[in-house]
């Protein structure tokens, strides 16, 4: 495992679960449907906001409202911490203190810039749409000028980051193995329902094929 990129990305609690390989960070950012963006406001107060993300190479793109104070502060240079997480299994131990989850999480630190170049804006918008639903970026209409007056896209380099991954069964104390309590893991999966057409959808427009068998990467 490579050395941590910085002291704040070094894994202190269960360091054996840490992974500073950017390929691992990339995979988690790609699979997690959303992320949380945290920063400190000018008055020193903590702030956090969920949003949609997408990655192109080593750049993370974040989507938000131009009117939101959060995105104004970040675009103005506030340092941010982005967290994305995927839960794979519930870990059920014999005693409650040893219950856990099998998960994959990624943390990225840095500064973000507002995307203004038209070509980069178009690429980021397509990437964000594809992140949510692959195939939709070729179907939905592209953003128009009035959309960019309301929407802000921020670009953040993925160069100070780390991942943390837990796998495997519960880790009970040896003295508790005799307890008559079931122990093991319970896998979690995203279940997709039937598409519901918009009430104002014109007749004759069928549900696209990319809705069938939808799953995260």
Coordinates of C-alpha atoms in Angstrom, one line a residue:
X1 CA 0.0 0.0 0.0
X2 CA 1.4 3.4 -0.9
X3 CA 2.2 5.9 1.8
X4 CA -0.5 8.4 2.8
X5 CA -0.7 11.5 0.6
X6 CA -0.8 13.7 3.8
X7 CA -1.1 13.5 7.5
X8 CA -4.9 14.1 7.3
X9 CA -5.4 11.3 4.9
X10 CA -3.4 8.8 7.0
X11 CA -5.7 6.1 8.4
X12 CA -5.3 6.0 12.2
X13 CA -8.2 3.8 13.3
X14 CA -7.8 0.4 11.8
X15 CA -4.9 1.4 9.4
X16 CA -5.0 -2.1 7.9
X17 CA -8.2 -1.0 6.2
X18 CA -6.6 2.0 4.6
X19 CA -5.8 2.2 0.9
X20 CA -4.1 5.3 -0.7
X21 CA -4.1 3.8 -4.2
X22 CA -5.9 6.4 -6.3
X23 CA -7.4 3.6 -8.4
X24 CA -9.3 2.4 -5.3
X25 CA -10.5 6.0 -4.6
X26 CA -11.6 6.4 -8.2
X27 CA -13.7 3.2 -8.1
X28 CA -15.5 4.2 -4.9
X29 CA -16.2 7.7 -6.3
X30 CA -17.6 6.1 -9.5
X31 CA -19.9 3.7 -7.7
X32 CA -21.2 5.9 -4.9
X33 CA -24.3 7.6 -6.2
X34 CA -23.9 10.7 -4.1
X35 CA -21.3 12.3 -1.9
X36 CA -21.1 14.8 1.0
X37 CA -19.2 18.1 0.7
X38 CA -18.0 19.6 3.9
X39 CA -16.3 22.9 4.6
X40 CA -15.9 25.6 7.3
X41 CA -17.9 28.9 6.6
X42 CA -16.3 32.3 7.0
X43 CA -17.6 32.5 10.6
X44 CA -15.9 29.3 11.6
X45 CA -19.0 27.1 11.5
X46 CA -19.1 23.6 10.1
X47 CA -21.1 23.0 7.0
X48 CA -21.9 19.9 5.0
X49 CA -24.1 19.3 1.9
X50 CA -25.0 16.2 -0.1
X51 CA -24.6 16.4 -3.9
X52 CA -24.0 14.5 -7.1
X53 CA -20.5 13.9 -8.3
X54 CA -18.7 12.5 -11.3
X55 CA -15.1 11.8 -12.1
X56 CA -13.2 12.4 -15.3
X57 CA -9.6 11.1 -15.0
X58 CA -8.1 12.7 -11.8
X59 CA -10.8 15.5 -11.5
X60 CA -13.9 15.3 -9.4
X61 CA -16.9 17.3 -10.6
X62 CA -19.5 18.5 -8.2
X63 CA -23.0 19.8 -9.1
X64 CA -25.0 22.4 -7.2
X65 CA -27.1 25.5 -7.3
X66 CA -25.5 28.8 -8.2
X67 CA -27.8 30.5 -5.7
X68 CA -26.6 28.4 -2.7
X69 CA -24.2 30.0 -0.2
X70 CA -22.4 26.7 -0.1
X71 CA -21.3 26.7 -3.7
X72 CA -20.5 30.4 -3.7
X73 CA -18.1 29.9 -0.7
X74 CA -16.5 26.9 -2.4
X75 CA -16.1 28.7 -5.7
X76 CA -14.6 31.6 -3.8
X77 CA -11.8 29.3 -2.5
X78 CA -13.0 27.6 0.6
X79 CA -11.2 24.3 1.3
X80 CA -13.5 21.3 1.2
X81 CA -13.6 17.7 2.2
X82 CA -15.6 15.3 0.0
X83 CA -16.7 11.9 1.3
X84 CA -18.3 9.1 -0.7
X85 CA -19.4 5.8 0.8
X86 CA -20.8 2.4 -0.4
X87 CA -22.3 0.0 2.1
X88 CA -21.9 -3.7 1.0
X89 CA -23.0 -5.7 4.0
X90 CA -24.3 -5.5 7.6
X91 CA -21.9 -7.3 9.9
X92 CA -23.9 -9.0 12.7
X93 CA -21.8 -10.0 15.7
X94 CA -22.8 -12.0 18.8
X95 CA -22.5 -8.9 20.9
X96 CA -23.7 -5.4 20.0
X97 CA -20.3 -3.6 20.4
X98 CA -18.8 -5.8 17.6
X99 CA -21.6 -5.1 15.1
X100 CA -20.2 -3.3 12.0
X101 CA -20.6 -2.8 8.3
X102 CA -18.6 -3.9 5.3
X103 CA -18.1 -0.7 3.4
X104 CA -15.9 1.2 1.0
X105 CA -15.3 4.9 1.6
X106 CA -13.3 7.6 0.0
X107 CA -12.2 11.0 1.4
X108 CA -10.8 13.8 -0.8
X109 CA -9.4 17.1 0.4
X110 CA -8.6 20.2 -1.6
X111 CA -9.9 23.3 -3.3
X112 CA -12.4 23.4 -6.1
X113 CA -12.7 25.8 -9.0
X114 CA -15.7 26.9 -10.9
X115 CA -15.9 25.4 -14.4
X116 CA -16.4 28.1 -17.0
X117 CA -14.9 26.7 -20.2
X118 CA -17.9 25.6 -22.4
X119 CA -16.3 22.4 -23.6
X120 CA -15.4 21.4 -20.0
X121 CA -18.9 22.3 -18.8
X122 CA -20.4 20.1 -21.5
X123 CA -18.2 17.2 -20.7
X124 CA -18.8 17.5 -16.9
X125 CA -22.6 17.8 -17.4
X126 CA -22.6 14.6 -19.6
X127 CA -20.4 12.8 -17.0
X128 CA -22.7 13.7 -14.1
X129 CA -25.7 12.5 -16.1
X130 CA -23.9 9.3 -17.0
X131 CA -22.8 8.8 -13.4
X132 CA -26.5 8.8 -12.3
X133 CA -27.7 6.7 -15.2
X134 CA -25.4 5.4 -17.9
X135 CA -27.0 6.0 -21.3
X136 CA -29.1 8.9 -20.2
X137 CA -26.4 11.4 -21.3
X138 CA -27.0 10.4 -25.0
X139 CA -30.8 10.8 -24.6
X140 CA -31.5 13.9 -22.5
X141 CA -31.3 17.4 -23.9
X142 CA -28.0 19.2 -23.2
X143 CA -28.1 22.1 -20.7
X144 CA -29.1 25.5 -22.2
X145 CA -27.7 28.9 -21.4
X146 CA -30.5 29.6 -18.9
X147 CA -29.6 26.3 -17.1
X148 CA -26.1 27.5 -16.5
X149 CA -27.4 30.7 -15.0
X150 CA -28.9 28.6 -12.2
X151 CA -26.4 25.7 -12.0
X152 CA -22.8 25.6 -10.9
X153 CA -20.3 22.9 -11.6
X154 CA -17.1 22.8 -9.6
X155 CA -13.9 20.9 -10.5
X156 CA -11.7 19.4 -7.7
X157 CA -8.4 17.6 -8.3
X158 CA -8.2 14.2 -6.7
X159 CA -4.6 14.4 -5.5
X160 CA -5.0 14.3 -1.7
X161 CA -7.3 11.4 -1.0
X162 CA -7.6 8.0 0.8
X163 CA -9.9 5.1 0.9
X164 CA -10.9 2.8 3.7
X165 CA -12.4 -0.7 3.2
X166 CA -13.8 -3.3 5.5
X167 CA -14.6 -6.8 4.4
X168 CA -15.2 -10.2 6.1
X169 CA -17.1 -11.7 8.9
X170 CA -17.8 -10.3 12.4
X171 CA -14.9 -10.3 14.8
X172 CA -16.3 -11.5 18.2
X173 CA -14.2 -11.9 21.3
X174 CA -13.2 -15.6 21.7
X175 CA -15.1 -15.8 25.0
X176 CA -18.4 -14.8 23.2
X177 CA -18.2 -17.6 20.5
X178 CA -20.3 -19.9 22.8
X179 CA -23.2 -17.5 22.9
X180 CA -26.5 -18.8 21.3
X181 CA -26.7 -15.8 19.0
X182 CA -26.6 -16.0 15.2
X183 CA -23.6 -14.2 13.7
X184 CA -22.6 -13.4 10.1
X185 CA -23.1 -10.9 7.3
X186 CA -26.2 -9.6 5.5
X187 CA -25.5 -8.4 1.9
X188 CA -27.2 -5.2 0.8
X189 CA -28.1 -4.5 -2.8
X190 CA -29.8 -1.6 -4.7
X191 CA -33.2 -2.9 -5.9
X192 CA -34.7 -1.1 -8.9
X193 CA -38.5 -0.9 -9.4
X194 CA -40.6 -0.4 -12.5
X195 CA -40.1 3.0 -14.2
X196 CA -43.0 5.4 -13.7
X197 CA -43.7 7.7 -16.7
X198 CA -44.2 11.4 -16.0
X199 CA -47.9 12.3 -16.0
X200 CA -47.3 14.7 -18.9
X201 CA -45.3 12.3 -21.0
X202 CA -46.4 12.3 -24.7
X203 CA -48.0 9.1 -25.9
X204 CA -45.8 6.8 -27.9
X205 CA -42.5 7.4 -26.0
X206 CA -41.3 4.1 -24.7
X207 CA -39.1 3.6 -21.7
X208 CA -35.5 3.5 -22.9
X209 CA -33.5 0.2 -22.7
X210 CA -30.9 1.6 -20.3
X211 CA -33.6 1.6 -17.5
X212 CA -33.7 -2.2 -17.7
X213 CA -31.3 -4.0 -15.4
X214 CA -30.0 -0.7 -13.9
X215 CA -27.3 -1.2 -11.3
X216 CA -24.4 0.8 -9.9
X217 CA -21.0 0.1 -11.5

